[in-house]
mmCIF file of C-alpha atoms in Angstrom:
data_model
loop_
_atom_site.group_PDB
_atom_site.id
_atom_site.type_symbol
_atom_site.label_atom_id
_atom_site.label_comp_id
_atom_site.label_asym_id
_atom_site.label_seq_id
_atom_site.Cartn_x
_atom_site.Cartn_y
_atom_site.Cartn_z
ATOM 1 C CA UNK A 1181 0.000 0.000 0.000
ATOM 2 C CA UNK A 1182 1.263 3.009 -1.008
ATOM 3 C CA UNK A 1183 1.723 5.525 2.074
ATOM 4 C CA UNK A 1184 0.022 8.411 0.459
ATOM 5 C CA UNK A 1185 -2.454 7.718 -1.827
ATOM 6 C CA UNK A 1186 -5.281 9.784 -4.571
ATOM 7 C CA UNK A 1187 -7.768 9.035 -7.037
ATOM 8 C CA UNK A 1188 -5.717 10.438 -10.269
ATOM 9 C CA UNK A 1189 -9.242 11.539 -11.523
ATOM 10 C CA UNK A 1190 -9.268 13.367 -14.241
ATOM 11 C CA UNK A 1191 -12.482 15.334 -12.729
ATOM 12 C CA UNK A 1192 -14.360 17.499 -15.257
ATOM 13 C CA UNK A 1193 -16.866 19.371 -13.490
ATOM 14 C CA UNK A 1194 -18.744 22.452 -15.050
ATOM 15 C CA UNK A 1195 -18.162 25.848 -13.777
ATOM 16 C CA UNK A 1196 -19.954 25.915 -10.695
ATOM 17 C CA UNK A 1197 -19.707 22.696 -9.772
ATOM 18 C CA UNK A 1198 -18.699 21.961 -6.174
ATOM 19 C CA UNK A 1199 -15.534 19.176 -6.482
ATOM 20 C CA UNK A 1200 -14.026 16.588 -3.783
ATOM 21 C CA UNK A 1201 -11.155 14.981 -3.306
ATOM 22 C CA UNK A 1202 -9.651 12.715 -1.287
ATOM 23 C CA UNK A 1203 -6.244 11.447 0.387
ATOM 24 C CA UNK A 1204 -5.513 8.627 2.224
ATOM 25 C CA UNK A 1205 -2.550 8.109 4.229
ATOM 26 C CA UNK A 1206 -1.363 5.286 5.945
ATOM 27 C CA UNK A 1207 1.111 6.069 9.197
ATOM 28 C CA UNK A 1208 -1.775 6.991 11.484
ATOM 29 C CA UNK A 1209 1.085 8.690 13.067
ATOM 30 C CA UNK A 1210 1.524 11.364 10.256
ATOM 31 C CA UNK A 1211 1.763 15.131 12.297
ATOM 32 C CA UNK A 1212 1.118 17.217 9.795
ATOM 33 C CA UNK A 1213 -1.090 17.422 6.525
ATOM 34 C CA UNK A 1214 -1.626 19.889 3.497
ATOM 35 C CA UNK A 1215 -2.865 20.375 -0.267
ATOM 36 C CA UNK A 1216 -0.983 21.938 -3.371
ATOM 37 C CA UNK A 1217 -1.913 22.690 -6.358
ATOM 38 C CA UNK A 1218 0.443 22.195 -9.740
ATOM 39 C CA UNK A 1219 -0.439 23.696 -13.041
ATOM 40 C CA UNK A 1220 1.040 22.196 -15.993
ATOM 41 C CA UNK A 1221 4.636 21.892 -16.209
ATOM 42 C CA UNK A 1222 5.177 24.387 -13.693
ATOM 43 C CA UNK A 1223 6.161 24.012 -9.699
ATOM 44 C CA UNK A 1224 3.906 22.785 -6.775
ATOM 45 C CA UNK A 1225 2.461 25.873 -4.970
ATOM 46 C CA UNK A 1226 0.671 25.354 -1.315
ATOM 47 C CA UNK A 1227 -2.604 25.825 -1.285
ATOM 48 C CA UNK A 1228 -3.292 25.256 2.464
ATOM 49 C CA UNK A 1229 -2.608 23.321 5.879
ATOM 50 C CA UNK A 1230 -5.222 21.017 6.701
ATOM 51 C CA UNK A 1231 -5.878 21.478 10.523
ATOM 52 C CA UNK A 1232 -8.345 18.942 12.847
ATOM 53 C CA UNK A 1233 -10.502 21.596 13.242
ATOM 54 C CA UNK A 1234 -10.699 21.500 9.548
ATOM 55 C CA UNK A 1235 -10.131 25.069 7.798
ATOM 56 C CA UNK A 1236 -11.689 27.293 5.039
ATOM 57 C CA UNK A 1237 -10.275 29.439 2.770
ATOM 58 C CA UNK A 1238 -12.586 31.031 0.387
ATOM 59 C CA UNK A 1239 -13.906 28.765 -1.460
ATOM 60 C CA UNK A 1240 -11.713 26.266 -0.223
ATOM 61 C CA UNK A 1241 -11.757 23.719 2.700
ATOM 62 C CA UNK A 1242 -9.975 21.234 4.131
ATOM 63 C CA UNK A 1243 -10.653 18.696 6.744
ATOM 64 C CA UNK A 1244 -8.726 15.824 8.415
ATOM 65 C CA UNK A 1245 -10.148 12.254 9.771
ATOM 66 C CA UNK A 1246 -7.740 11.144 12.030
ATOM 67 C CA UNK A 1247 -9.723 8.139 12.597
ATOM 68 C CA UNK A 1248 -9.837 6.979 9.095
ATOM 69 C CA UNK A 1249 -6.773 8.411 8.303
ATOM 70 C CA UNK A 1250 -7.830 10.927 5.862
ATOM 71 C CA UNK A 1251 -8.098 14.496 4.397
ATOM 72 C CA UNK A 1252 -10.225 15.709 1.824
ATOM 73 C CA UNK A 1253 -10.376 19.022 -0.376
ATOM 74 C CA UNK A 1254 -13.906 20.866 -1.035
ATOM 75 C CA UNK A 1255 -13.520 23.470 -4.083
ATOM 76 C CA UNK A 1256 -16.798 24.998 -4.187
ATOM 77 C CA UNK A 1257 -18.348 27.264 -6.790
ATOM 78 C CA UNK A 1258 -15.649 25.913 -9.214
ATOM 79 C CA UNK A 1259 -13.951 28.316 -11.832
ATOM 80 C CA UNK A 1260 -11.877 27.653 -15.067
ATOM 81 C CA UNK A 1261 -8.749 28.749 -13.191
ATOM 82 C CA UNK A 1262 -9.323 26.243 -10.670
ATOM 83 C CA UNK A 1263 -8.305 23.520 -13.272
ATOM 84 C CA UNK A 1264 -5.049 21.800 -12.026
ATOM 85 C CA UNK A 1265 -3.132 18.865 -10.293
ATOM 86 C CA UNK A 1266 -4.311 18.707 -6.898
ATOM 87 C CA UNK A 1267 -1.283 17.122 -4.475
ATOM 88 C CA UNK A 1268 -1.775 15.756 -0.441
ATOM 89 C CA UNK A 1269 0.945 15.974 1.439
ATOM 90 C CA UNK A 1270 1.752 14.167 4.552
ATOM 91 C CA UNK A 1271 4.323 14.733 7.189
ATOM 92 C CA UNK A 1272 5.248 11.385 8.870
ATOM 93 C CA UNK A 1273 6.421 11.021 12.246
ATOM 94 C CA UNK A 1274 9.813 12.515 12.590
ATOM 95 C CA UNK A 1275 8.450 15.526 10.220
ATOM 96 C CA UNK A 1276 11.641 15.842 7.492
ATOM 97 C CA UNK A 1277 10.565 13.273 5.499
ATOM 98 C CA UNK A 1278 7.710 14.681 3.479
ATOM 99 C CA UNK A 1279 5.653 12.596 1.003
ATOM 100 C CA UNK A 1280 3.772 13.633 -1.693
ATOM 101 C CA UNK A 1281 0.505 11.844 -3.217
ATOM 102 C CA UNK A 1282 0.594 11.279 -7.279
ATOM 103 C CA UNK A 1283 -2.068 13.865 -7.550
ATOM 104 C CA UNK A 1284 -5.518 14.730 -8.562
ATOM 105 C CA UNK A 1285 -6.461 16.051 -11.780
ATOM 106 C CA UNK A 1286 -9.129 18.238 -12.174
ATOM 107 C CA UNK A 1287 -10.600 20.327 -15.511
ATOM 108 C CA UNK A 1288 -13.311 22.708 -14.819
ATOM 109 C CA UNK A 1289 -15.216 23.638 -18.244
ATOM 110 C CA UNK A 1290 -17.101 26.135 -19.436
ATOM 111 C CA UNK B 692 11.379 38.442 -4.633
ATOM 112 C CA UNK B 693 13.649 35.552 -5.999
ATOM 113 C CA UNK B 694 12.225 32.966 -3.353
ATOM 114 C CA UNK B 695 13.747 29.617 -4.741
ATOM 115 C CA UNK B 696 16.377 29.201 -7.849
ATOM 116 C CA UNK B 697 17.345 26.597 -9.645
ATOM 117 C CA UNK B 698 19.831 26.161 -12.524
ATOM 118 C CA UNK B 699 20.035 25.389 -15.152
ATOM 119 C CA UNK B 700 16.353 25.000 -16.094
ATOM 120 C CA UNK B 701 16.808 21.911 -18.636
ATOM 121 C CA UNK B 702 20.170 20.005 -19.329
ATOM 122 C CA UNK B 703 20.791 16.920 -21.945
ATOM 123 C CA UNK B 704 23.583 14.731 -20.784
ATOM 124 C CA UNK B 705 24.871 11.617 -22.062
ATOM 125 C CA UNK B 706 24.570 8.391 -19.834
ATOM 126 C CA UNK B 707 27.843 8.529 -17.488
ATOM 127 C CA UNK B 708 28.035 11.913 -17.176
ATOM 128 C CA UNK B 709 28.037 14.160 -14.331
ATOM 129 C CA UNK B 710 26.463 17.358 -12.870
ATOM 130 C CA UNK B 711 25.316 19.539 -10.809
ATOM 131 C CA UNK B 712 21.838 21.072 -10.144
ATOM 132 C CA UNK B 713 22.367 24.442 -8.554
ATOM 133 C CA UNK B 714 19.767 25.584 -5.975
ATOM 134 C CA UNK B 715 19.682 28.992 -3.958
ATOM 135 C CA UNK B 716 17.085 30.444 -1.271
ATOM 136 C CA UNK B 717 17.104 34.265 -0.574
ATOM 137 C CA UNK B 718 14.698 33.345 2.632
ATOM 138 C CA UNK B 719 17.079 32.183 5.135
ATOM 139 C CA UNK B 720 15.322 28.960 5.446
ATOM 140 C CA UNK B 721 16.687 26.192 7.483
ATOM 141 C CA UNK B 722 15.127 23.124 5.773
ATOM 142 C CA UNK B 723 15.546 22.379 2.098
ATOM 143 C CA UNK B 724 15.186 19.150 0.253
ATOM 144 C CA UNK B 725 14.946 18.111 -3.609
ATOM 145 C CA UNK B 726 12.438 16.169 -4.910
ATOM 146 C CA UNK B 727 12.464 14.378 -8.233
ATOM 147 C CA UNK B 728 9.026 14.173 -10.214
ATOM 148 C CA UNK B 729 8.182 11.323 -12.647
ATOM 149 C CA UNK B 730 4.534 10.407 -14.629
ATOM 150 C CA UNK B 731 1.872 9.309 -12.100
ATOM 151 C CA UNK B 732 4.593 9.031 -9.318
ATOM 152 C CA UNK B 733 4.140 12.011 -8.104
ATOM 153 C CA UNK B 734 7.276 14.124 -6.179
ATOM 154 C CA UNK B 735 9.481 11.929 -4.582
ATOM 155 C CA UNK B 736 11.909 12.929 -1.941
ATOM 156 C CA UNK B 737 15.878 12.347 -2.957
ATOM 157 C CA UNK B 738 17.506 14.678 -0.211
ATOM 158 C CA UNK B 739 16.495 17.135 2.144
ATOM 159 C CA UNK B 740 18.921 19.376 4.830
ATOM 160 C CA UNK B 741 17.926 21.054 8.013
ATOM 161 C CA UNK B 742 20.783 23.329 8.295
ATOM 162 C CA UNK B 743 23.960 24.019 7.245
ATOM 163 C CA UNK B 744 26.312 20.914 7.519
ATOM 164 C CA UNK B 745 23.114 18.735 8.106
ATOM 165 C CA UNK B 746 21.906 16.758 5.318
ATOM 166 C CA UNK B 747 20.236 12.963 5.405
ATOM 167 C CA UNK B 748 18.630 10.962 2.858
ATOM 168 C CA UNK B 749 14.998 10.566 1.896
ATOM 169 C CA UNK B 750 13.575 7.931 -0.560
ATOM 170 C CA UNK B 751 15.306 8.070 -3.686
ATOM 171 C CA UNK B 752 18.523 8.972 -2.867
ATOM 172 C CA UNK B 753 20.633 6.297 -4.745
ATOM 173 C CA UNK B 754 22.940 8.378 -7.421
ATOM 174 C CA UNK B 755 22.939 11.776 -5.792
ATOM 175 C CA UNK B 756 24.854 13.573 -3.543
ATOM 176 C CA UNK B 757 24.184 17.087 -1.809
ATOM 177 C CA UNK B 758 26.117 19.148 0.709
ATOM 178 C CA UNK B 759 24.869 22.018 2.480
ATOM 179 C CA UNK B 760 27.875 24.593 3.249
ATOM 180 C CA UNK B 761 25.980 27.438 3.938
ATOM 181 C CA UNK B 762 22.125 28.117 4.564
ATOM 182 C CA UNK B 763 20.998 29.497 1.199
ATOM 183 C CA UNK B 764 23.052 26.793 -1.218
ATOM 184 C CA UNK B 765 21.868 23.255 -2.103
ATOM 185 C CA UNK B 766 23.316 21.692 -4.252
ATOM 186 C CA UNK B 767 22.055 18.219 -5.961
ATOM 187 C CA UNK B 768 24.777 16.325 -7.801
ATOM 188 C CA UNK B 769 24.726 12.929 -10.182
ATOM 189 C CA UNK B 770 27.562 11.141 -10.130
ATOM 190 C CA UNK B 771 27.441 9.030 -13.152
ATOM 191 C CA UNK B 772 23.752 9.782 -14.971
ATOM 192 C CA UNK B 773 21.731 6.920 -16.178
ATOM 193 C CA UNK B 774 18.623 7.175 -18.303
ATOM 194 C CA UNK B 775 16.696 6.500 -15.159
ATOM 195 C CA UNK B 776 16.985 10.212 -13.770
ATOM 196 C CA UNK B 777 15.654 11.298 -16.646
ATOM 197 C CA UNK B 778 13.109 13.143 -14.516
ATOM 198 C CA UNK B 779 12.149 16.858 -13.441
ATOM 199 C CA UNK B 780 13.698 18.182 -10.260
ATOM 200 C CA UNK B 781 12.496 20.352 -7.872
ATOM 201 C CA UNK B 782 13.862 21.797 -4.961
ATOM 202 C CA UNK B 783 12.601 22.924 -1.671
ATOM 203 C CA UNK B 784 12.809 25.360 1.042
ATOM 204 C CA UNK B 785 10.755 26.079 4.288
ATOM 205 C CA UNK B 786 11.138 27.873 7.453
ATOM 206 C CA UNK B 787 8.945 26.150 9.715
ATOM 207 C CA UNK B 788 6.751 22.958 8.779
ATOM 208 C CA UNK B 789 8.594 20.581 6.283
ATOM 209 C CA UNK B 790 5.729 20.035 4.897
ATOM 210 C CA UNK B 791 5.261 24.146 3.801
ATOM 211 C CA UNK B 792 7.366 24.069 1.049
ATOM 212 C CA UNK B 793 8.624 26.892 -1.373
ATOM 213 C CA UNK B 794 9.306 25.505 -4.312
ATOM 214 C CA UNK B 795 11.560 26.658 -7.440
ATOM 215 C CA UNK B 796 10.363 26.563 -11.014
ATOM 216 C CA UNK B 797 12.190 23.084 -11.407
ATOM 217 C CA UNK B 798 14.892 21.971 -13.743
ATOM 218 C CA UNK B 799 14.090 19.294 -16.556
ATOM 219 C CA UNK B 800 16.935 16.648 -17.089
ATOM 220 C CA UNK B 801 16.846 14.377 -20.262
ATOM 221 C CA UNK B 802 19.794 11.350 -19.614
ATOM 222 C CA UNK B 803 20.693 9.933 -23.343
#
């Protein structure tokens, strides 16, 4: 089992759509959890933490399960600029070693 | 704002070859790490540092060497390329949380 793992997708949702995803992990000891986003040939950016309390950002939110060991992205309202590679990111224990999930894809049309 | 730099931004070598990926922070960051990015494998961790003299291996590390003289310079070497790092690297910086990454624009290595 792979120790970060995402549906590849692609997603095509309509503009407006409200969109998904999710990440499992499997170290239930992970510390520390977040999303990116990577357009086409171009660098990961962060998009944001992903807190227990869950968190929001615009149209944006996040949320953790500890007890199922995993996080999830909402994109709500979705818009054409919104279409990327969605990444989840897990810290394991120790914290250095960062992994990266494969990614979700996502196209939002018109 | 530089943020993160890498050089050079895409390199052809010949299989046996060597050289050296050049990466620079302007952020004084203490953690930096390089990451190696291949079809539906997502980024995969090859090296990361947490200060100066400090560096330690992550998952792919077999081929490459880094050193980590001062805080701003990382530098990712291959020793003797092989078609199988034929890949797009990316390196990383943070100041607090690993995991909060600053990447740079990535450099794009074809091994022949």
């Amino acid at each position: 089992r792979k120790e970060v793992e995402q549906d590849p997708g692609p997603f095509n949702v309509p503009e407006g759509a409200t969109v998904a995803f999710n990440c499992t992990y499997s170290n239930s000891a992970s510390q520390s959890f977040f999303w990116y986003r990577q357009d086409c040939r171009k660098e990961p950016k962060l998009l944001m933490s992903v807190y227990s309390s869950g968190n929001e950002d615009g149209r944006f939110t996040a949320q953790l399960n500890r007890a199922s060991q995993y996080i999830s992205l909402l994109i709500r309202d979705s818009k054409l600029s919104d279409s990327a590679t969605y990444l989840c990111v897990v810290n394991p224990p120790g914290g250095f070693k960062t992994i990266f999930g494969a990614g979700t894809r996502l196209f939002v049309k018109a | 704002n530089a943020g993160v730099t890498q050089t050079p931004k895409f390199q052809v070598l010949k299989t046996g070859q060597s050289m050296t990926l050049q990466c620079a922070q302007d952020m004084n960051h203490e953690y930096m790490s390089w990451y190696r990015q291949d079809p539906g494998m997502g980024l995969r961790l090859i090296h990361y540092s947490v200060g100066a003299g400090i560096t330690d291996q992550g998952e792919v590390p077999n081929g490459y060497n880094v050193s980590r003289s001062t805080t701003e310079d990382f530098p990712l070497r291959l020793l003797s390329a092989a078609p199988s790092q034929t890949s797009v690297y990316f390196c990383a910086s943070s100041y607090g949380d690993p995991g909060e990454l600053f990447f740079g624009e990535g450099s794009r290595l074809t091994v022949l």
